[in-house]
Coordinates of C-alpha atoms in Angstrom, one line a residue:
M286 CA -28.5 -16.3 38.9
E287 CA -31.1 -13.7 39.9
A288 CA -31.8 -10.4 38.4
D289 CA -32.7 -7.3 40.1
A290 CA -34.6 -5.7 37.5
S291 CA -36.5 -2.4 36.4
Q292 CA -39.1 -2.8 33.9
V293 CA -37.9 -6.3 32.7
T294 CA -39.5 -7.6 29.4
S295 CA -39.7 -11.3 28.8
G296 CA -36.6 -13.3 28.3
S297 CA -33.4 -13.6 30.3
P298 CA -29.9 -12.4 29.8
N299 CA -29.0 -15.8 28.4
D300 CA -31.5 -15.6 25.3
S301 CA -30.1 -17.2 22.4
Q302 CA -31.3 -14.4 20.0
H303 CA -29.2 -11.4 19.7
D304 CA -30.6 -8.0 20.6
P305 CA -28.5 -5.2 19.1
G306 CA -29.8 -2.7 21.7
K307 CA -28.7 -4.9 24.5
M308 CA -25.3 -4.1 26.5
F309 CA -23.3 -5.8 29.3
I310 CA -22.1 -3.6 32.0
G311 CA -19.3 -4.7 33.8
G312 CA -17.5 -3.5 36.9
L313 CA -20.5 -2.3 38.7
S314 CA -20.2 -1.2 42.4
W315 CA -21.9 -3.4 44.9
Q316 CA -24.2 -0.3 45.7
T317 CA -25.4 0.1 42.1
S318 CA -29.1 -0.4 41.7
P319 CA -31.2 -0.8 38.6
D320 CA -32.6 2.6 39.2
S321 CA -29.1 4.3 39.3
L322 CA -27.9 2.2 36.4
R323 CA -31.0 3.4 34.6
D324 CA -30.5 6.9 35.4
Y325 CA -26.9 6.9 34.2
F326 CA -27.5 5.2 30.8
S327 CA -30.7 7.2 30.1
K328 CA -28.7 10.1 28.9
F329 CA -27.8 8.2 25.8
G330 CA -31.3 7.1 24.8
E331 CA -34.5 5.4 25.9
I332 CA -34.2 2.4 27.9
R333 CA -36.4 -0.6 27.4
E334 CA -34.8 -3.1 30.2
C335 CA -32.5 -2.6 32.9
M336 CA -31.1 -5.3 35.4
V337 CA -28.3 -5.7 38.1
M338 CA -27.5 -9.4 38.4
R339 CA -27.4 -10.6 42.0
D340 CA -26.3 -13.8 43.6
P341 CA -29.4 -15.8 44.3
T342 CA -28.2 -17.0 47.7
T343 CA -26.8 -13.8 49.3
K344 CA -28.8 -11.3 47.1
R345 CA -25.3 -9.4 46.7
S346 CA -24.7 -7.8 43.3
R347 CA -22.5 -9.8 41.3
G348 CA -21.0 -6.5 39.9
F349 CA -22.5 -6.7 36.4
G350 CA -25.8 -5.8 34.7
F351 CA -27.5 -5.6 31.4
I352 CA -29.4 -2.6 29.7
T353 CA -31.5 -2.9 26.6
F354 CA -32.0 0.5 24.7
A355 CA -35.2 1.1 22.5
D356 CA -32.8 2.4 19.8
V357 CA -29.6 0.7 18.7
S358 CA -27.9 4.2 17.9
S359 CA -27.7 4.6 21.8
V360 CA -25.4 1.7 21.9
D361 CA -23.1 3.6 19.5
K362 CA -23.3 6.6 21.8
V363 CA -22.3 4.8 24.7
L364 CA -19.3 3.0 23.1
A365 CA -18.2 6.5 21.6
Q366 CA -17.6 7.8 25.3
P367 CA -14.2 6.6 26.5
H368 CA -14.9 6.7 30.2
H369 CA -18.1 5.7 32.2
E370 CA -18.2 6.2 35.9
L371 CA -21.2 5.1 38.2
D372 CA -21.3 5.2 42.1
S373 CA -17.7 6.4 42.1
K374 CA -16.6 3.3 40.0
T375 CA -15.3 3.1 36.3
I376 CA -17.8 0.6 34.7
D377 CA -17.1 -1.1 31.3
P378 CA -20.2 -1.2 28.9
K379 CA -19.9 -3.8 26.1
V380 CA -22.3 -5.0 23.2
A381 CA -24.0 -8.1 24.8
F382 CA -24.0 -11.4 22.9
P383 CA -25.9 -14.6 24.1
R384 CA -23.2 -17.2 25.4
R385 CA -24.1 -19.5 22.5
A386 CA -24.1 -16.7 19.9
Q387 CA -21.0 -15.3 20.6
P388 CA -18.8 -14.5 17.7
K389 CA -15.2 -16.0 17.7
M390 CA -13.6 -12.9 17.7
V391 CA -15.3 -9.6 18.5
T392 CA -13.0 -6.6 18.9
R393 CA -13.9 -3.0 19.7
T394 CA -10.6 -2.2 21.1
K395 CA -7.7 -0.7 18.8
K396 CA -4.9 -1.6 21.2
I397 CA -2.5 -4.5 20.9
F398 CA -0.1 -5.9 23.4
V399 CA 3.4 -7.1 22.5
G400 CA 5.6 -9.2 24.9
G401 CA 9.2 -10.2 25.4
L402 CA 10.8 -6.7 24.7
S403 CA 14.4 -6.2 25.9
A404 CA 15.2 -3.9 28.7
S405 CA 16.9 -1.7 26.3
T406 CA 13.8 -1.2 23.9
V407 CA 12.5 2.5 24.0
V408 CA 8.9 3.6 23.1
E409 CA 10.3 5.1 20.0
D410 CA 11.4 1.6 18.7
V411 CA 8.1 0.3 19.2
K412 CA 6.3 3.1 17.3
Q413 CA 8.7 3.0 14.3
Y414 CA 8.2 -0.9 14.0
F415 CA 4.5 -0.8 13.8
E416 CA 4.4 2.2 11.5
Q417 CA 4.9 -0.2 8.7
F418 CA 1.4 -1.4 9.2
G419 CA -0.4 1.8 9.5
K420 CA -0.5 4.9 11.6
V421 CA 0.2 4.3 15.1
E422 CA -2.0 6.7 17.3
D423 CA -0.2 6.0 20.6
A424 CA 2.4 3.6 22.2
M425 CA 3.6 3.3 25.6
L426 CA 5.8 1.0 27.7
M427 CA 4.3 -0.3 31.0
F428 CA 6.7 0.4 33.8
D429 CA 7.0 -1.3 36.9
K430 CA 6.7 1.2 39.9
T431 CA 9.3 -0.2 42.1
T432 CA 12.1 -0.7 39.7
N433 CA 11.2 2.0 37.2
R434 CA 12.0 -0.3 34.3
H435 CA 9.5 -1.2 31.7
R436 CA 7.9 -4.7 32.1
G437 CA 8.9 -6.1 28.7
Y438 CA 5.5 -5.4 26.9
P439 CA 4.2 -2.1 25.1
E440 CA 0.9 -1.0 24.4
T441 CA 0.0 0.3 20.9
E442 CA -3.2 1.9 19.6
E443 CA -4.0 1.5 16.0
R444 CA -5.9 3.7 13.6
K445 CA -6.5 1.6 10.8
P446 CA -8.8 -1.3 11.2
G447 CA -7.0 -4.7 10.7
F448 CA -4.0 -3.5 12.1
S449 CA -4.1 -5.8 14.9
Q450 CA -5.0 -8.8 13.0
L451 CA -2.0 -8.2 10.5
C452 CA 0.4 -7.9 13.4
I453 CA -1.1 -11.3 14.8
S454 CA -1.0 -13.1 11.5
M455 CA 2.9 -12.5 11.3
K456 CA 5.0 -15.5 12.4
Y457 CA 7.6 -13.2 14.1
V458 CA 6.2 -9.7 15.0
L459 CA 9.2 -8.1 16.9
Y460 CA 12.8 -8.5 17.6
L461 CA 14.4 -5.4 19.5

């Protein structure tokens, strides 16, 4: 794998030592360059390293890259913003972990997914059930556009850390 980099420091994206200022940026447009990536993220803080990963044979962007901030607090600023768009495409910045050092479970999302709901289930049923574990910020049923029926699974958003883990640890979660 090859990197199209801007001010690359020593090392590679697969270094085994974790740099808390390093972020993985997924969903990049094929046209995104290291310069445009740097320009976008520089509003969050000083960037020490920036690279867009490219296929070594075709030299085409692989649709992801890495940035490393000089100050770790810049990572929090990026993660605090719910939506990021670059080159007319929604991008997905995440804290980067070396492949060998990835924790078993890293969650930054507050959303949980539940499947197997009956066709008669309504969003109020889902909210009411999950309120026993803590305040539910939002709940929605995903609908099929062609049939206008929900797909059998809701998406809920928790406010309390550990809510998802508590739900996961239950043997039987939801019968509606």
